[in-house]
PDB file of C-alpha atoms in Angstrom:
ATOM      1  CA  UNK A   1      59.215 -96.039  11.150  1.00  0.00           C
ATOM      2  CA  UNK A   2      59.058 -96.793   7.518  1.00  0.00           C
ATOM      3  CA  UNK A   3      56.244 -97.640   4.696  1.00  0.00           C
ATOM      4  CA  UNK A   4      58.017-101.222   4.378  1.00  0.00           C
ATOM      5  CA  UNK A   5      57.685-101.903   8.292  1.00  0.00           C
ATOM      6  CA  UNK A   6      54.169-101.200   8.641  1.00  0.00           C
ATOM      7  CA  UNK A   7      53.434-103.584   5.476  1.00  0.00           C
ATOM      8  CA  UNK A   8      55.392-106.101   7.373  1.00  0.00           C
ATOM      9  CA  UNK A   9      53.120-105.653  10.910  1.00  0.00           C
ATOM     10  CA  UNK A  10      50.364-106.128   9.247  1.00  0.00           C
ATOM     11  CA  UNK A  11      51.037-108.834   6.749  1.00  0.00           C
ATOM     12  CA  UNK A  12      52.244-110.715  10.446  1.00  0.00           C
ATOM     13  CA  UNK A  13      49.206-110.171  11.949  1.00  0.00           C
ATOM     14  CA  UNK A  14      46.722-110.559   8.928  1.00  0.00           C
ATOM     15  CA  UNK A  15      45.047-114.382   9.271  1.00  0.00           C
ATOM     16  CA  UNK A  16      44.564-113.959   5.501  1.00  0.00           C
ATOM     17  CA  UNK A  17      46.331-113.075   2.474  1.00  0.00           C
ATOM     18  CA  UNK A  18      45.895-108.961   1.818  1.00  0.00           C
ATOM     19  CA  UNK A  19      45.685-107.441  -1.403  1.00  0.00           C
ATOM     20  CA  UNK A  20      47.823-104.070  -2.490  1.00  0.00           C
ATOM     21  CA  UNK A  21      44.155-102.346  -2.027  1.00  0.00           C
ATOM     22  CA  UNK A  22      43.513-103.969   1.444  1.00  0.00           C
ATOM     23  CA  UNK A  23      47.394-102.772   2.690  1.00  0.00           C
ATOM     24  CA  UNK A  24      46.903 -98.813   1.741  1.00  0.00           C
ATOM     25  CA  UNK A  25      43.351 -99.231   3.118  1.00  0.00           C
ATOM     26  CA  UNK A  26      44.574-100.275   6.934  1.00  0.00           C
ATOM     27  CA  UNK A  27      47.603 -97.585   5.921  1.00  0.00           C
ATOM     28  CA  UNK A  28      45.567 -94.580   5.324  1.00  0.00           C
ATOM     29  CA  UNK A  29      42.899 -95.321   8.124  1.00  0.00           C
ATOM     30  CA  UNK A  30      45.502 -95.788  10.790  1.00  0.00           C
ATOM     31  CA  UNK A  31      44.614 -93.127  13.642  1.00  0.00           C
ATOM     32  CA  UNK A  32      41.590 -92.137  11.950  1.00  0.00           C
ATOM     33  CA  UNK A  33      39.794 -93.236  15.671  1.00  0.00           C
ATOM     34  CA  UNK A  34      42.861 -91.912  17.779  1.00  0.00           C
ATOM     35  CA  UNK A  35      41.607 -88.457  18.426  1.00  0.00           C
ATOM     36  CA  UNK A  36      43.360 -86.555  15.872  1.00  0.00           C
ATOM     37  CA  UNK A  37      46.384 -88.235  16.080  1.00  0.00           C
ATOM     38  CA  UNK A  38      48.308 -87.649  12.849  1.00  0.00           C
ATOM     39  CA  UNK A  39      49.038 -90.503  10.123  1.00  0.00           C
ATOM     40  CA  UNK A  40      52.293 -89.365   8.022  1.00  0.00           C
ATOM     41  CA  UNK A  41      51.264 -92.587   5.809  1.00  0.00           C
ATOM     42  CA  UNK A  42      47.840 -91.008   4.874  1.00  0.00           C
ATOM     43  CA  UNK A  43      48.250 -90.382   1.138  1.00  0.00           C
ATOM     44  CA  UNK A  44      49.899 -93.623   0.501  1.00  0.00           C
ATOM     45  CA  UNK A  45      49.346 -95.061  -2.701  1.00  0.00           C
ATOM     46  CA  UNK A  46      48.785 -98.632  -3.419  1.00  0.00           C
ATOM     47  CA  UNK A  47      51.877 -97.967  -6.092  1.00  0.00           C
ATOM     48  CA  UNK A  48      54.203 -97.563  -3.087  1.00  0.00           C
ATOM     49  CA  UNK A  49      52.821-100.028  -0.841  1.00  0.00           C
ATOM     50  CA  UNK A  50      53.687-102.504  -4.048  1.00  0.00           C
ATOM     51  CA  UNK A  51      56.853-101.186  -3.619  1.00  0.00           C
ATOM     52  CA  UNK A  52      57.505-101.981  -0.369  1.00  0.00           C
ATOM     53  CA  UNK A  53      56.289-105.598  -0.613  1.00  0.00           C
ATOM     54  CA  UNK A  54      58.921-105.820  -3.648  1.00  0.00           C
ATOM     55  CA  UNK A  55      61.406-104.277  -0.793  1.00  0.00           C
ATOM     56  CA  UNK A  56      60.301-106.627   1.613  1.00  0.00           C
ATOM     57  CA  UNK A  57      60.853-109.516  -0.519  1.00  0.00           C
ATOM     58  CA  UNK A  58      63.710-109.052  -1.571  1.00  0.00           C
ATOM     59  CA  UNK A  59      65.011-107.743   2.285  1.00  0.00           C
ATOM     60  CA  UNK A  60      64.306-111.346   3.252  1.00  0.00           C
ATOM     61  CA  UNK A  61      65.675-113.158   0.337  1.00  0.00           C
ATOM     62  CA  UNK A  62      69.065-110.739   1.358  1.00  0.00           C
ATOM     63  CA  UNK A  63      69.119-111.740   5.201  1.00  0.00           C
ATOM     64  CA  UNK A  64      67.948-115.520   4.568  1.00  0.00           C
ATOM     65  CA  UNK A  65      65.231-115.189   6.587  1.00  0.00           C
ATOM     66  CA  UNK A  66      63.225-118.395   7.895  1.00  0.00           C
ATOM     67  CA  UNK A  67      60.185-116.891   6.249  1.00  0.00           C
ATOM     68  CA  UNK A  68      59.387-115.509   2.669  1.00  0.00           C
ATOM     69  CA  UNK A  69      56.896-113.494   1.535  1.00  0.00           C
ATOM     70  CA  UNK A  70      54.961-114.803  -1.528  1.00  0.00           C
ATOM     71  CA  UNK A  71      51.704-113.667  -3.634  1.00  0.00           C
ATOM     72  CA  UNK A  72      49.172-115.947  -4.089  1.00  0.00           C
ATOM     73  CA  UNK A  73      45.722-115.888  -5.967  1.00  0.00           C
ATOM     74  CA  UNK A  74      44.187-113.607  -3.156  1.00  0.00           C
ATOM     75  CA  UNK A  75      46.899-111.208  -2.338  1.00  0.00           C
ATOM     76  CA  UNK A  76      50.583-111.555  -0.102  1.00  0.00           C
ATOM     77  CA  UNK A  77      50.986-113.318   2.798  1.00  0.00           C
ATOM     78  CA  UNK A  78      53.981-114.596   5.291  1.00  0.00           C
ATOM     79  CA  UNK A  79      54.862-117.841   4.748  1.00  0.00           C
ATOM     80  CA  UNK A  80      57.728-119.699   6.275  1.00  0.00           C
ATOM     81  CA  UNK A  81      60.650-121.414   3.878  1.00  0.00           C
ATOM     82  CA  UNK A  82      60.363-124.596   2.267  1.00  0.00           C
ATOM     83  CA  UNK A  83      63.730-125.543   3.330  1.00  0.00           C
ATOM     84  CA  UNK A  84      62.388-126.027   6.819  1.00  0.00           C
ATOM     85  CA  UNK A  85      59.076-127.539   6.495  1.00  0.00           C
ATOM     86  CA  UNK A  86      59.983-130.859   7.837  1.00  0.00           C
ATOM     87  CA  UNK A  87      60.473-128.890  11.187  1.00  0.00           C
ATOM     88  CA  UNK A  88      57.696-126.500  10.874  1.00  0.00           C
ATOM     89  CA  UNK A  89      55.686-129.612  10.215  1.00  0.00           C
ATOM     90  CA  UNK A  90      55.878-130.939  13.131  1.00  0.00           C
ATOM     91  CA  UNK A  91      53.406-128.095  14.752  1.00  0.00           C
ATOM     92  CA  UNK A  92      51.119-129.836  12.101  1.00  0.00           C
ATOM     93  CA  UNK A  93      50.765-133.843  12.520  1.00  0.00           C
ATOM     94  CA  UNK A  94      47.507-134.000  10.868  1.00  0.00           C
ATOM     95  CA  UNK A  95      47.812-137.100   8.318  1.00  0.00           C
ATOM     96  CA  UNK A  96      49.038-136.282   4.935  1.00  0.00           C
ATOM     97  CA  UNK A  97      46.343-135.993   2.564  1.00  0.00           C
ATOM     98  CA  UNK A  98      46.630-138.464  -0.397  1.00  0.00           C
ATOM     99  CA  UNK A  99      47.928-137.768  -3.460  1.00  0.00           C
ATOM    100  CA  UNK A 100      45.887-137.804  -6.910  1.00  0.00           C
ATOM    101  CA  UNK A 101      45.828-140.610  -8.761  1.00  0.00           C
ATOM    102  CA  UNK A 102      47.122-140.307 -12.070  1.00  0.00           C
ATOM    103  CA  UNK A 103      43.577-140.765 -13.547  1.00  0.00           C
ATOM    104  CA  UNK A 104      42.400-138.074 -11.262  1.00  0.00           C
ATOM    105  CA  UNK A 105      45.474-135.503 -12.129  1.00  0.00           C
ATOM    106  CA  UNK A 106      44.919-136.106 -16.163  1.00  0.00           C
ATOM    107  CA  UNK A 107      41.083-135.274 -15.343  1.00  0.00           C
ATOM    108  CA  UNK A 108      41.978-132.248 -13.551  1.00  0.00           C
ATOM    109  CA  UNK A 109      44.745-131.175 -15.733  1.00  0.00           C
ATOM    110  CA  UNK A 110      41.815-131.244 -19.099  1.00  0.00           C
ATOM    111  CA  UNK A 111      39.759-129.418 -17.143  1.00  0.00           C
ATOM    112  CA  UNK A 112      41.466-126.972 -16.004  1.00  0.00           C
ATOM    113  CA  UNK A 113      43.410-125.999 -19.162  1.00  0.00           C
ATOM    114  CA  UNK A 114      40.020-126.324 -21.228  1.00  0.00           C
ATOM    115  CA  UNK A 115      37.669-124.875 -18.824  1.00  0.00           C
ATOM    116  CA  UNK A 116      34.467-124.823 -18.428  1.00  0.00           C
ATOM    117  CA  UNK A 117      34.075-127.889 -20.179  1.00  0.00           C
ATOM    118  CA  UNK A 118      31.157-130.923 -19.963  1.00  0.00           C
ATOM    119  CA  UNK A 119      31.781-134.061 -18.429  1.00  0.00           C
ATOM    120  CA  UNK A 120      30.937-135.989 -21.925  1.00  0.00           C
ATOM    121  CA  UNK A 121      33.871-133.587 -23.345  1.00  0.00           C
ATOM    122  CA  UNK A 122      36.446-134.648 -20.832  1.00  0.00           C
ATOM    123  CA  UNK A 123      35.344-137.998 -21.570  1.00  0.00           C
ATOM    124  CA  UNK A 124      35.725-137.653 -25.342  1.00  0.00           C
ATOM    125  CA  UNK A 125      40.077-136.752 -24.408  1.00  0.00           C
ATOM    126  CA  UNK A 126      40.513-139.732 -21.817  1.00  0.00           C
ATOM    127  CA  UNK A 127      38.150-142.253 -23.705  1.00  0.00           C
ATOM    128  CA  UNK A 128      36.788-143.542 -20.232  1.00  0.00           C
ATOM    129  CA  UNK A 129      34.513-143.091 -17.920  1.00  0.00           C
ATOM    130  CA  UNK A 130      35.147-140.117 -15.482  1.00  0.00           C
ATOM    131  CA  UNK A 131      32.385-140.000 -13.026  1.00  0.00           C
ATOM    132  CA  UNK A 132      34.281-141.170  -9.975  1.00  0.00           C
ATOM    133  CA  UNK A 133      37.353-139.430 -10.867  1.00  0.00           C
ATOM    134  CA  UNK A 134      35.212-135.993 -11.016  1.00  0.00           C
ATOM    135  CA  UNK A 135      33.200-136.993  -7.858  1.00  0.00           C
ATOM    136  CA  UNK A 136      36.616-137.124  -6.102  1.00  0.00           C
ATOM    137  CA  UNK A 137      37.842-133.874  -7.534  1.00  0.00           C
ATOM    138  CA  UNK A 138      35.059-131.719  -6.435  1.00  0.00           C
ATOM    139  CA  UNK A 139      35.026-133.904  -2.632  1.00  0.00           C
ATOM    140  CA  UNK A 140      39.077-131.869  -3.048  1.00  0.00           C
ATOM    141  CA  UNK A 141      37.665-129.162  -3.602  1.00  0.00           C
ATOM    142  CA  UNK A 142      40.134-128.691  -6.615  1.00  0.00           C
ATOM    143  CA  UNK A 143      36.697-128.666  -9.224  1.00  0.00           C
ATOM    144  CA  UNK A 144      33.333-127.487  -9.289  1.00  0.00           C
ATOM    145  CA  UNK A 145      30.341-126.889 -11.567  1.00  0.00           C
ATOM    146  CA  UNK A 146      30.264-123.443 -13.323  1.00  0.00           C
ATOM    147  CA  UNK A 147      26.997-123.884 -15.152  1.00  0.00           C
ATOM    148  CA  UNK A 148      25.283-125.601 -17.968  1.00  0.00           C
ATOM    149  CA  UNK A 149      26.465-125.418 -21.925  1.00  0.00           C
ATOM    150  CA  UNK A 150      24.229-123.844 -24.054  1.00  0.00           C
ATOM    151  CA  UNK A 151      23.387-127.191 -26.073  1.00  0.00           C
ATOM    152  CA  UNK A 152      20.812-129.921 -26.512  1.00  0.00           C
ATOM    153  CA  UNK A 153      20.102-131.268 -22.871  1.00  0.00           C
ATOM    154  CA  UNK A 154      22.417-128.193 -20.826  1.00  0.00           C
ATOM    155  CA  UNK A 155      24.836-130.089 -19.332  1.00  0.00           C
ATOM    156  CA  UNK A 156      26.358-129.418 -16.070  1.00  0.00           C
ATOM    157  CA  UNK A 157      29.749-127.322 -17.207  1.00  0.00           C
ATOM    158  CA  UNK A 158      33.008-127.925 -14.817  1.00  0.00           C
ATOM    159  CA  UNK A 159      36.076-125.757 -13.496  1.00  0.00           C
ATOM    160  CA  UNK A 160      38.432-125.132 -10.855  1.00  0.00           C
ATOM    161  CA  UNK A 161      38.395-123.698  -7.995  1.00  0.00           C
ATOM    162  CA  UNK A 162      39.620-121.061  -5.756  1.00  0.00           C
ATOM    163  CA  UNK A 163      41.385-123.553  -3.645  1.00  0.00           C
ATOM    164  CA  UNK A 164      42.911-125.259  -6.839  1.00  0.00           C
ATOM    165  CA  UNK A 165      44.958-122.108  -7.238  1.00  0.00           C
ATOM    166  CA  UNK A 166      46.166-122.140  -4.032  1.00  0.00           C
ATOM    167  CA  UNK A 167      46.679-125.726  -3.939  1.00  0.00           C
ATOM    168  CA  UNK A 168      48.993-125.002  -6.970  1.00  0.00           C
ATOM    169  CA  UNK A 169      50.631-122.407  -5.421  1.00  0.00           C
ATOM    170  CA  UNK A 170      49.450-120.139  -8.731  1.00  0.00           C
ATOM    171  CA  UNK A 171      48.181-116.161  -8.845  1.00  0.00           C
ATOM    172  CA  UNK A 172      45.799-116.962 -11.919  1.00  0.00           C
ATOM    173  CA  UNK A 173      45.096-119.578 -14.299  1.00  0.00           C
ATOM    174  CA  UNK A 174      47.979-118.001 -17.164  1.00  0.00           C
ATOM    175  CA  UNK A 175      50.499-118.921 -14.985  1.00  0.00           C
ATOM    176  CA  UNK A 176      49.480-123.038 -16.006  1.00  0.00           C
ATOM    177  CA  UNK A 177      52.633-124.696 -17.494  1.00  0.00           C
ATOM    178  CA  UNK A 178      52.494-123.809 -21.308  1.00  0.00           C
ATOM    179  CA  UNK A 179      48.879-122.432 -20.782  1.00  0.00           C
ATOM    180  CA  UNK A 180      48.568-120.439 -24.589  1.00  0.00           C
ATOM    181  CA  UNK A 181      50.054-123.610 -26.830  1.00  0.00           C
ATOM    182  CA  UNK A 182      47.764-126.445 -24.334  1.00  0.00           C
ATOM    183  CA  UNK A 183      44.981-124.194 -24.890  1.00  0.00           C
ATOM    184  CA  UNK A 184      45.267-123.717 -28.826  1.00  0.00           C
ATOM    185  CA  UNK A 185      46.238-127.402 -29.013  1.00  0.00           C
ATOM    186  CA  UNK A 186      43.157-129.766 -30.844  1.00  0.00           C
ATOM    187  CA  UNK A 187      41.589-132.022 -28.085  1.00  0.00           C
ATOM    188  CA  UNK A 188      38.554-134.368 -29.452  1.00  0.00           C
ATOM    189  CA  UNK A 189      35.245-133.185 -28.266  1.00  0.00           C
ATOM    190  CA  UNK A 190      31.970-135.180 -27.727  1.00  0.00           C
ATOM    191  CA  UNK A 191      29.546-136.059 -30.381  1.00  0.00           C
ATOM    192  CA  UNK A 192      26.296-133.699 -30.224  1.00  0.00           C
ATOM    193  CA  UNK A 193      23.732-136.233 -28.276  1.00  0.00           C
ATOM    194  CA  UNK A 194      19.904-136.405 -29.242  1.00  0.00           C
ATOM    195  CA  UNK A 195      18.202-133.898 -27.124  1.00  0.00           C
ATOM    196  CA  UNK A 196      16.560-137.034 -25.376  1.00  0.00           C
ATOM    197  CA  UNK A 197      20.210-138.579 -24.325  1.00  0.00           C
ATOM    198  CA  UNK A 198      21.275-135.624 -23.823  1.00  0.00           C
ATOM    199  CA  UNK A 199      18.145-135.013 -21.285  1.00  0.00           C
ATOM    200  CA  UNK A 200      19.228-137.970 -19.725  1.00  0.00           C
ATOM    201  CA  UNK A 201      22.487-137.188 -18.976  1.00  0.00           C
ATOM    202  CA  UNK A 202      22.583-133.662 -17.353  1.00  0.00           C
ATOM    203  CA  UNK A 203      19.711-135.314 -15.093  1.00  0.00           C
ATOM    204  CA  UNK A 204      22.135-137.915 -14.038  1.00  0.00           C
ATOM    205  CA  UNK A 205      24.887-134.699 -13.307  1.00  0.00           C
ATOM    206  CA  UNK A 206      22.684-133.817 -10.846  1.00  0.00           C
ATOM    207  CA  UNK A 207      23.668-133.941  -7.733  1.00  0.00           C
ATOM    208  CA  UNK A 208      21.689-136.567  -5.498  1.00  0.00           C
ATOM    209  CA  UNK A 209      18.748-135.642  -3.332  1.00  0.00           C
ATOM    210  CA  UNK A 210      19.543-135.510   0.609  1.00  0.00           C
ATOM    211  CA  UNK A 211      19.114-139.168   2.077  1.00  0.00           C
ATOM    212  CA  UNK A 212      20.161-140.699  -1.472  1.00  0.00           C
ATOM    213  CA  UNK A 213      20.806-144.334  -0.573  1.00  0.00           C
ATOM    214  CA  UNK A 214      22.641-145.012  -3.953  1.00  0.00           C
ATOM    215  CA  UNK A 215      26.392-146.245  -4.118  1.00  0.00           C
ATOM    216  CA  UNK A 216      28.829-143.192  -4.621  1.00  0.00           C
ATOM    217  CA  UNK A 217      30.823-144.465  -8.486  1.00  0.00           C
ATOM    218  CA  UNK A 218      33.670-146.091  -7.492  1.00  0.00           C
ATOM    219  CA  UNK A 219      37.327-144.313  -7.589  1.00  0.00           C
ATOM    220  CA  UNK A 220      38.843-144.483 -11.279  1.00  0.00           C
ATOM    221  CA  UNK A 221      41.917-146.661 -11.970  1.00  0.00           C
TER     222      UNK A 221
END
């Protein structure tokens, strides 16, 4: 029995991704309820239980194993090959989901490179209208609000999510394409509103009371 092996049993049984800390956690407690019974894996460190998830992935890479092991924004997990997810999909018929609109991506794409940012700001880079585009985003679940700006009227403030990391198959938000020059780059910024309009506006952010009749904004094109 090796350090590498037990990784492996219980990234396969984990329904979740597990962190280096949550590994050497399950490692060292292992027998702790089995009357004594002794645990030669203890005093493992989360050092060499990173080790042996290196050792792992590279073991499979080696053998060409139908699975891979990858690290995601929450920790590693078991995940089966891409080269054979037109079979493995096939366990899965739920209807594809659909894909962004290009409106929709652009919207996201400000956002999450300029984050947290105000809807007027976002505005100010496309030059339209976002409201339905950012309803649909955070229906996704790809954006959601992260507070107000500390200016004139507080508007809501807007960000990604968890699940847009995931979705984007990305550990944090530094691994964005080009993420240091798209950040530094100039993007034009709203003009500071009259308190009053300004008022106005964050009250229409607001999400609408339960039992709202009112139209949702229609989807941007």
């Amino acid at each position: 029995m090796t350090l590498a092996r037990i990784v492996e049993a219980l990234l396969f049984s984990a329904q979740k991704p597990l962190t280096t800390k949550e590994l050497a956690a399950a490692i060292k407690a292992a027998g702790a309820e089995d009357d004594g019974t002794p645990n030669e894996f203890a005093k493992t460190s989360e050092a060499e239980v990173a080790a042996a998830l290196e050792q792992l992935k590279i073991e499979y890479i080696e053998q060409q194993r139908a699975f891979q092991l990858v690290e995601k924004a929450e920790g590693w997990q078991l995940a089966s090959e891409p080269a054979y997810a037109r079979w493995v999909r096939q366990l899965f018929p739920a209807a594809k989901p659909q894909r962004l609109t290009p409106p929709a991506l652009e919207t996201l794409a400000i956002i999450a490179y300029r984050q947290p940012i105000t809807r007027a700001d976002v505005e100010a880079v496309r030059g339209v209208a976002v409201d339905g585009v950012l309803q649909s985003l955070m229906e996704r679940g790809l954006v959601k609000i992260g507070g107000r700006a500390e200016v004139p009227g507080r508007p809501l403030l807007y960000e990604t999510t968890q699940f847009f990391l995931e979705h984007f198959g990305l550990r944090n938000l530094d691994e964005l394409p080009n993420s240091e020059e798209l950040r530094r780059r100039y993007l034009p910024t709203a003009s500071a509103p009259p308190a009053a309009a300004a008022a106005a506006e964050a009250q229409s952010e607001l999400p609408a009371p339960p039992g709202n009749a009112a139209e949702p904004a229609p989807p941007q094109t």
